Amino acid sequence: MSDLFIGGAWSPAATGRSFPTLNPADGTVITTCAEAGPADVDRAVGAAREAADAWAAHPEHLRARLLWRVADLIEANAEELAELESRDSGQLLGVAREVSVPGTAEHFRYFAGWCTKIQGAVLPVAFPDTLHYTRREPVGVCALITPWNFPLMIAAWKLAPALACGNTVIIKPAEQTPLSTVRLVELMSEAGFPPGVVNLLTGGPGTGRALAAHPGVDKISFTGSTEVGRSLVSAAAGGLKRLTLELGGKAPSIIAADADLDAAVAGNLTGALFHSGQVCAAYARFYVDRERADEFTEKMAAGAAALRIGPGDDPASRLGPLVSEEHLRSVDAHVRGAVYEGADLVGGGRRVDRPGFFYEPAVFAGVTDDMAIAREEVFGPVIPVLAYDDPDELVARANALEYGLAASIWTRDLSTAHRLAARIRAGAIFINMIHVPDAATTWGGYKASGWGREMGPYAIDAYTEVKGVWTHLGPGSR
Ligand code: ADP
């Protein structure tokens, strides 16, 4: 049983309620976690508010040291964190070891560097005899709500910049995958953050709702579904809370006639099936020049079928389980729906006959833009191939959905690549490569894929308010 972390101390939920978290590789209960209710939310927000002024005034170089220490502690406990992440989320252990844990540590280091470099500017205002400068100040108390697909990394994407900018935080991990965040918060406490600066509430949607609605929260940073993102816009409306939203996606991958097809197949298999497609930037609809569409589809189907499906802790596994029974059913319903609509299921698209939530990746040919499988976010191992004839029609097709998180382009022609990159409305474009995040650059979406950006200098905008300070330098008052 794991507890809540509020004001520097661990405690059960006020109601005593808890919830189980399962191992998706076999459906067994790993442990239970305290389920925070409104009284706990109130206490956590109170603790964060009480700590806010002192933390905002905490010297920047000391904030930096704390964040750096978190990165060191993550590395010192890397294997334990990787195993927890894999067991709780189904992530392949290799991915947890090589991507999630190092990516989390790197994020803390990157934003440790920012602490001493968050600065205002002296701006040349038109008024004579006036000194004007801007200050970047913390927003205040930040509610950080994270999803189940990359629990550790996404927690770091929010915790590190929020703390670097001098905010106090309450993190609420997803109910399916709380364990690595609980351990991360233990390590943050060990690093020496003052009480109340970092608080943890475990729980489900009800906990998230109560946290988002609390009037003492100044900012919500959320990664998850577009539907919940929309509800947070309403939750934030009363107090006009600041909001950063990283929501759904349905990234198009465009494979031009001149693409290196074998490289495109390898890259798109990973782009589509990394973490079983449970990635918001996953390549999820494939526009292939009609001349190459059959060859691409066959090679994708062969590649997908060759991936060994198994538990995350088996080094031979290339595809782990989906996160939950509920999610597997949702993926399967999309696959059945596509078959019903007339798409041609070339391979996979079935539950694997073993305990846990394993699913064979589905490859579809003959998909048209009107089919749900080409429009809706599946968040699973599904590869719909659509043919195109006219490169000029591509931009309109790629931009036709409400999503705009990522897109991918496979071509040998630089002008095709960069013309498309400029015209596709998405927050990240990957040319001849898989989707990758990096602390140094931007992450976030156009349109219904979100509001604001995470990572890089953009995260500093997300976690600070800008204040202009005016001083009259002339004689008398103005
Ligand atoms: P998914 O559909 O991928 O499970 P969700 O958007 O439902 O993603 O959940 C992402 C995170 O948001 C989780 O931590 C979840 O508990 C939380 N959550 C779900 N519903 C709400 C809500 N109405 N308000 C605030 N947080 C919520």
XYZ file of C-alpha atoms and ligand atoms in Angstrom:
505
model
C 0.000 0.000 0.000
C 1.390 3.400 -0.902
C 0.342 6.660 0.748
C -0.186 10.254 -0.282
C 2.667 12.747 0.132
C 1.415 16.066 1.491
C 3.420 18.825 3.178
C 6.509 16.620 3.436
C 4.800 13.645 5.131
C 3.276 10.369 3.941
C -0.281 9.593 5.006
C -3.242 7.468 3.920
C -6.319 9.069 2.345
C -8.590 10.798 4.868
C -11.361 8.362 3.936
C -8.991 5.366 4.195
C -9.940 4.414 0.649
C -7.487 2.789 -1.744
C -7.422 1.302 -5.230
C -5.416 -1.513 -6.831
C -2.873 -1.191 -9.614
C -2.440 -4.190 -11.942
C 0.383 -5.800 -13.867
C -0.858 -5.689 -17.481
C 1.297 -8.700 -18.394
C -0.840 -11.033 -16.271
C -3.703 -8.999 -14.806
C -2.604 -9.545 -11.180
C -2.727 -6.849 -8.509
C 0.752 -5.435 -7.778
C -0.282 -3.306 -4.810
C -2.824 -0.749 -3.667
C -2.534 3.032 -3.455
C -4.333 5.601 -1.331
C -7.241 7.148 -3.198
C -7.197 10.866 -2.481
C -10.568 12.512 -1.914
C -11.597 16.174 -1.606
C -10.199 16.501 1.958
C -6.771 15.270 0.792
C -6.889 17.554 -2.243
C -7.660 20.455 0.062
C -4.756 19.579 2.339
C -2.331 19.160 -0.568
C -3.331 22.478 -2.137
C -3.015 24.119 1.302
C 0.488 22.671 1.772
C 1.566 23.771 -1.702
C 0.165 27.269 -1.122
C 1.887 27.576 2.242
C 5.235 26.601 0.719
C 4.822 28.820 -2.357
C 6.327 32.135 -1.226
C 9.440 30.632 0.353
C 10.022 28.375 -2.658
C 9.598 31.274 -5.080
C 12.274 33.116 -3.079
C 14.556 30.061 -2.800
C 17.873 31.002 -4.461
C 17.951 29.811 -8.045
C 21.320 28.075 -7.781
C 19.994 26.038 -4.835
C 16.845 25.092 -6.764
C 19.178 23.929 -9.527
C 21.144 21.754 -7.118
C 17.965 20.068 -5.900
C 16.834 19.258 -9.432
C 20.304 17.991 -10.298
C 20.263 15.815 -7.177
C 16.950 14.295 -8.306
C 18.631 13.296 -11.579
C 21.510 11.709 -9.655
C 19.064 9.794 -7.443
C 17.119 8.609 -10.490
C 20.333 7.231 -11.935
C 21.354 5.652 -8.639
C 17.960 3.890 -8.531
C 17.618 3.367 -12.266
C 17.088 -0.373 -12.287
C 14.409 -0.264 -9.605
C 12.567 2.544 -11.423
C 12.788 0.710 -14.751
C 11.405 -2.483 -13.242
C 8.549 -0.608 -11.560
C 7.702 1.214 -14.770
C 7.719 -1.995 -16.754
C 5.667 -3.976 -14.231
C 3.030 -1.292 -13.717
C 2.603 -0.057 -17.321
C 3.604 -3.069 -19.431
C 6.438 -1.077 -20.991
C 9.290 -3.264 -22.288
C 12.031 -3.332 -19.673
C 14.547 -2.336 -22.360
C 12.468 0.751 -23.186
C 12.120 1.629 -19.507
C 15.899 1.224 -19.032
C 17.034 2.980 -22.180
C 14.344 5.589 -22.759
C 12.084 6.278 -19.787
C 14.545 6.358 -16.920
C 17.403 8.186 -18.675
C 14.881 10.550 -20.304
C 13.471 11.369 -16.878
C 16.909 12.055 -15.390
C 17.857 14.149 -18.414
C 14.776 16.313 -18.036
C 15.678 17.153 -14.443
C 19.234 18.026 -15.532
C 18.082 20.163 -18.436
C 15.762 22.216 -16.219
C 18.341 22.343 -13.410
C 20.355 24.334 -15.943
C 17.451 26.692 -16.590
C 16.999 27.680 -12.903
C 19.814 30.229 -13.070
C 18.903 31.469 -16.537
C 15.269 32.493 -16.211
C 15.470 36.192 -16.846
C 13.511 39.258 -17.737
C 14.487 41.991 -20.181
C 15.043 45.713 -20.157
C 12.725 46.954 -22.868
C 12.961 50.281 -24.720
C 9.568 51.774 -23.888
C 8.510 55.013 -25.625
C 8.029 57.054 -22.434
C 10.979 59.375 -21.727
C 12.878 59.112 -18.442
C 11.477 55.683 -17.753
C 13.216 52.482 -16.824
C 11.181 49.432 -17.746
C 12.061 45.854 -17.125
C 10.235 42.534 -17.044
C 10.393 39.798 -14.459
C 9.504 36.153 -14.837
C 7.689 34.988 -11.731
C 6.251 31.590 -10.793
C 2.575 31.039 -11.563
C 2.036 29.595 -8.063
C 0.452 26.244 -7.205
C 0.506 23.848 -10.164
C -1.643 20.723 -10.498
C 0.189 18.225 -12.706
C -2.027 15.446 -14.047
C -0.332 12.666 -15.995
C -1.406 9.676 -18.122
C -0.498 5.989 -18.013
C 1.629 5.521 -21.139
C 4.948 7.084 -20.054
C 4.335 7.822 -16.383
C 7.883 8.683 -15.336
C 8.903 10.744 -18.342
C 5.692 12.732 -18.497
C 5.887 13.414 -14.756
C 9.387 14.818 -15.357
C 8.177 16.933 -18.301
C 5.973 18.765 -15.814
C 7.761 18.533 -12.452
C 11.180 19.706 -13.623
C 10.176 22.961 -15.365
C 7.443 23.790 -12.832
C 9.932 23.535 -9.959
C 12.738 25.231 -11.890
C 10.464 28.246 -12.349
C 9.734 28.390 -8.615
C 6.236 26.884 -8.521
C 5.009 24.426 -5.922
C 3.345 21.312 -7.287
C 0.794 18.604 -6.678
C 1.284 15.662 -8.990
C -1.476 13.175 -9.726
C -0.367 10.159 -11.733
C -2.811 7.986 -13.687
C -4.637 5.392 -11.622
C -3.395 2.587 -13.919
C 0.305 3.387 -13.394
C 1.028 5.303 -10.170
C 4.010 3.337 -8.851
C 6.997 4.903 -10.596
C 5.687 8.381 -9.733
C 5.329 7.367 -6.075
C 8.968 6.234 -6.109
C 10.071 9.398 -7.939
C 8.392 11.536 -5.263
C 10.195 9.495 -2.570
C 13.459 10.297 -4.330
C 12.511 13.973 -4.577
C 11.840 14.003 -0.859
C 15.244 12.368 -0.305
C 16.812 15.062 -2.516
C 15.695 17.602 0.090
C 12.865 19.732 -1.323
C 11.296 21.793 1.469
C 7.965 20.387 2.779
C 4.963 21.344 0.635
C 6.969 22.105 -2.505
C 6.270 18.659 -3.995
C 3.016 16.884 -3.109
C 1.598 13.649 -4.471
C -2.029 12.589 -4.737
C -2.819 9.154 -6.100
C -6.337 8.412 -7.278
C -8.556 8.231 -10.337
C -10.574 10.728 -12.387
C -12.432 11.891 -9.262
C -9.163 12.929 -7.640
C -8.094 14.700 -10.836
C -11.444 16.485 -11.054
C -11.309 17.683 -7.442
C -7.732 18.868 -7.888
C -8.444 20.711 -11.142
C -11.521 22.382 -9.653
C -9.830 23.523 -6.428
C -9.787 27.329 -6.233
C -6.304 27.266 -4.670
C -4.761 25.844 -7.846
C -3.265 28.505 -10.134
C -2.296 26.296 -13.035
C -3.189 22.891 -14.437
C -0.788 21.008 -16.663
C -2.447 17.950 -18.128
C -1.451 15.194 -20.534
C -4.219 12.801 -21.548
C -7.307 12.487 -23.666
C -8.821 15.356 -25.630
C -12.144 14.658 -23.929
C -10.742 15.192 -20.422
C -8.712 18.149 -21.736
C -11.954 19.813 -22.795
C -13.472 19.214 -19.351
C -10.422 20.884 -17.798
C -11.046 23.984 -19.874
C -14.408 24.211 -18.106
C -12.838 23.444 -14.713
C -10.346 26.258 -15.265
C -12.899 28.759 -16.495
C -14.164 30.053 -13.131
C -10.826 31.200 -11.746
C -9.287 31.510 -15.247
C -6.543 29.132 -14.184
C -3.551 28.784 -16.448
C -3.723 25.620 -18.544
C -1.235 23.575 -20.510
C -2.837 20.673 -22.346
C -1.124 17.900 -24.266
C -3.962 15.863 -25.708
C -4.765 13.277 -28.338
C -3.180 12.777 -31.718
C -3.580 10.885 -34.975
C -0.241 11.563 -36.601
C -0.115 11.150 -40.376
C 2.946 9.503 -41.851
C 3.499 10.362 -45.514
C 5.529 7.952 -47.605
C 6.441 9.554 -50.946
C 7.163 7.578 -54.113
C 10.884 8.322 -53.838
C 11.208 7.210 -50.183
C 13.794 4.625 -49.193
C 11.075 2.068 -48.597
C 12.980 -0.310 -46.364
C 14.050 2.556 -44.122
C 10.465 3.835 -44.161
C 9.104 0.433 -43.167
C 11.584 0.071 -40.307
C 10.928 3.613 -39.080
C 7.174 3.407 -39.432
C 6.982 0.066 -37.629
C 8.668 1.704 -34.683
C 6.733 4.931 -35.180
C 3.464 3.017 -35.084
C 4.212 0.261 -32.601
C 6.596 1.727 -30.050
C 5.008 0.892 -26.661
C 2.304 -0.937 -28.635
C 1.158 2.322 -30.210
C 0.212 3.783 -26.830
C 1.986 7.044 -27.638
C 0.237 10.324 -28.373
C 2.651 11.064 -31.241
C 2.411 7.503 -32.658
C 2.205 7.333 -36.440
C -1.384 6.319 -36.866
C -2.441 6.846 -40.510
C -0.148 6.123 -43.402
C -0.513 8.030 -46.671
C 1.518 6.112 -49.235
C 2.028 7.026 -52.890
C -0.265 4.606 -54.729
C 2.717 3.174 -56.677
C 4.318 2.003 -53.425
C 1.230 1.309 -51.280
C 1.032 -2.470 -51.804
C 4.730 -2.993 -51.237
C 4.634 -0.817 -48.117
C 1.581 -2.618 -46.729
C 3.066 -6.080 -47.312
C 6.339 -5.152 -45.686
C 4.615 -3.486 -42.727
C 2.391 -6.546 -42.235
C 5.387 -8.893 -42.405
C 7.370 -6.694 -40.033
C 4.513 -6.407 -37.550
C 3.839 -10.149 -37.604
C 7.508 -10.865 -36.881
C 7.511 -8.845 -33.648
C 7.507 -11.148 -30.690
C 4.702 -10.323 -28.282
C 5.387 -10.956 -24.601
C 5.791 -9.530 -21.105
C 7.935 -6.441 -20.660
C 10.478 -8.269 -18.509
C 11.218 -10.922 -21.167
C 14.256 -9.666 -23.140
C 12.931 -11.420 -26.258
C 9.684 -9.381 -26.263
C 9.360 -6.672 -28.890
C 5.733 -5.761 -28.110
C 4.411 -5.655 -24.570
C 0.812 -5.761 -23.368
C -1.743 -2.982 -23.617
C -2.272 -1.183 -20.354
C -5.619 -2.641 -19.324
C -8.501 -4.914 -20.240
C -10.645 -1.853 -20.861
C -8.108 -0.378 -23.264
C -7.645 -3.684 -25.103
C -11.411 -3.827 -25.646
C -11.410 -0.299 -26.998
C -8.575 -1.122 -29.463
C -10.349 -4.307 -30.535
C -13.611 -2.404 -31.057
C -11.781 -0.014 -33.423
C -10.365 -2.987 -35.343
C -13.783 -4.689 -35.620
C -15.295 -1.358 -36.681
C -12.732 -0.976 -39.482
C -13.482 -4.472 -40.768
C -17.182 -3.657 -40.646
C -16.576 -0.459 -42.634
C -14.811 -2.473 -45.341
C -11.104 -1.979 -44.613
C -8.965 -4.957 -45.595
C -7.340 -6.537 -42.509
C -4.036 -7.797 -43.896
C -2.670 -9.204 -40.644
C -3.072 -9.352 -36.855
C -5.988 -7.618 -35.131
C -6.648 -10.251 -32.474
C -6.229 -10.685 -28.781
C -3.372 -13.053 -27.958
C -4.576 -16.191 -26.215
C -2.724 -15.857 -22.913
C -3.281 -14.072 -19.596
C -2.722 -10.317 -19.615
C -3.680 -7.700 -22.179
C -1.742 -8.686 -25.302
C -2.892 -7.773 -28.811
C -1.547 -8.640 -32.264
C -0.824 -5.474 -34.260
C -3.419 -4.935 -36.983
C -2.415 -3.809 -40.485
C -5.169 -2.532 -42.784
C -5.060 -1.895 -46.535
C -7.734 -0.153 -48.590
C -8.522 2.405 -45.903
C -10.340 5.564 -46.971
C -10.413 8.935 -45.238
C -14.032 8.601 -44.145
C -13.440 5.410 -42.117
C -13.235 5.767 -38.341
C -9.878 3.956 -38.308
C -8.439 6.833 -40.384
C -9.952 9.561 -38.204
C -10.190 8.436 -34.567
C -7.382 8.048 -32.093
C -6.950 4.331 -31.306
C -3.837 4.608 -29.108
C -2.916 1.033 -29.913
C -1.135 -1.251 -32.397
C -3.141 -0.433 -35.523
C -1.693 0.544 -38.922
C -4.191 1.870 -41.491
C -2.678 2.355 -44.959
C -4.270 4.907 -47.291
C -3.101 5.436 -50.875
C -2.631 8.859 -52.468
C -2.305 9.877 -56.103
C -1.793 13.590 -55.984
C 0.875 15.008 -53.654
C -1.037 18.303 -53.607
C -4.105 16.698 -52.071
C -1.994 15.312 -49.236
C -1.779 18.456 -47.177
C -5.550 18.837 -47.051
C -5.956 15.162 -46.106
C -3.256 15.286 -43.453
C -4.749 18.475 -41.983
C -8.364 17.327 -42.159
C -8.604 16.013 -38.592
C -9.065 17.983 -35.405
C -5.704 16.669 -34.150
C -2.313 18.276 -34.806
C 0.296 16.799 -32.508
C 2.855 15.220 -34.849
C 3.443 14.138 -38.434
C 6.079 12.227 -40.310
C 7.404 12.511 -43.863
C 9.458 9.914 -45.723
C 11.148 11.137 -48.900
C 14.596 11.630 -50.420
C 13.596 14.995 -51.821
C 14.457 17.929 -49.576
C 12.002 20.330 -51.127
C 9.110 17.844 -50.763
C 10.116 17.292 -47.129
C 10.338 20.918 -46.129
C 7.375 22.120 -48.185
C 5.199 19.546 -46.457
C 6.786 20.275 -43.073
C 5.768 23.921 -43.406
C 2.193 23.182 -44.451
C 1.191 20.402 -42.078
C -0.466 21.802 -38.976
C 1.198 19.824 -36.205
C 3.488 20.609 -33.282
C 6.288 18.289 -34.396
C 7.323 17.020 -37.835
C 9.717 14.110 -38.141
C 11.426 13.741 -41.538
C 12.781 10.264 -42.258
C 12.804 9.408 -38.563
C 10.714 8.123 -35.683
C 9.043 10.428 -33.160
C 11.306 11.397 -30.284
C 10.946 13.945 -27.503
C 13.925 15.956 -26.290
C 14.074 18.230 -23.275
C 15.713 20.935 -25.401
C 12.902 21.446 -27.900
C 9.154 21.828 -28.104
C 6.414 19.256 -27.441
C 2.735 19.974 -27.877
C -0.068 20.262 -30.345
C -2.040 22.406 -32.748
C -5.840 22.398 -32.715
C -7.504 19.791 -30.464
C -4.109 18.273 -29.635
C -3.609 20.884 -26.970
C -2.756 24.287 -25.628
C 0.758 25.532 -25.026
C 4.041 23.692 -25.281
C 6.179 21.632 -22.975
C 9.983 21.286 -22.957
C 12.740 23.631 -23.977
C 12.371 27.390 -23.452
C 8.637 26.970 -24.153
C 8.178 25.257 -20.789
C 9.531 28.372 -19.100
C 6.705 30.342 -20.732
C 4.249 27.735 -19.492
C 5.326 27.949 -15.850
C 5.957 31.682 -15.418
C 3.964 34.889 -15.405
C 5.616 37.932 -16.972
C 5.483 41.195 -15.066
C 6.452 44.634 -16.390
C 8.015 47.020 -13.867
C 7.988 50.755 -14.678
C 10.069 53.401 -12.927
C 9.850 57.117 -13.538
C 13.411 58.484 -13.526
C 12.721 62.182 -14.161
C 12.021 64.933 -11.631
C 8.595 65.002 -9.946
C 5.902 62.434 -10.483
C 4.358 61.383 -13.770
P -6.900 7.927 -20.906
O -8.181 8.108 -21.651
O -5.721 7.753 -21.779
O -6.954 6.995 -19.743
P -7.472 10.262 -19.415
O -7.484 11.568 -20.106
O -8.774 9.649 -19.031
O -6.579 9.331 -20.290
O -6.606 10.342 -18.080
C -5.379 11.019 -17.965
C -5.228 11.508 -16.536
O -6.303 12.391 -16.225
C -5.271 10.431 -15.462
O -4.392 10.812 -14.424
C -6.719 10.468 -14.996
O -6.924 9.994 -13.685
C -7.000 11.956 -15.068
N -8.411 12.314 -15.256
C -9.389 11.594 -15.844
N -10.545 12.286 -15.877
C -10.289 13.484 -15.290
C -11.061 14.674 -15.024
N -12.326 14.755 -15.386
N -10.437 15.715 -14.440
C -9.138 15.668 -14.100
N -8.367 14.592 -14.309
C -8.919 13.512 -14.895
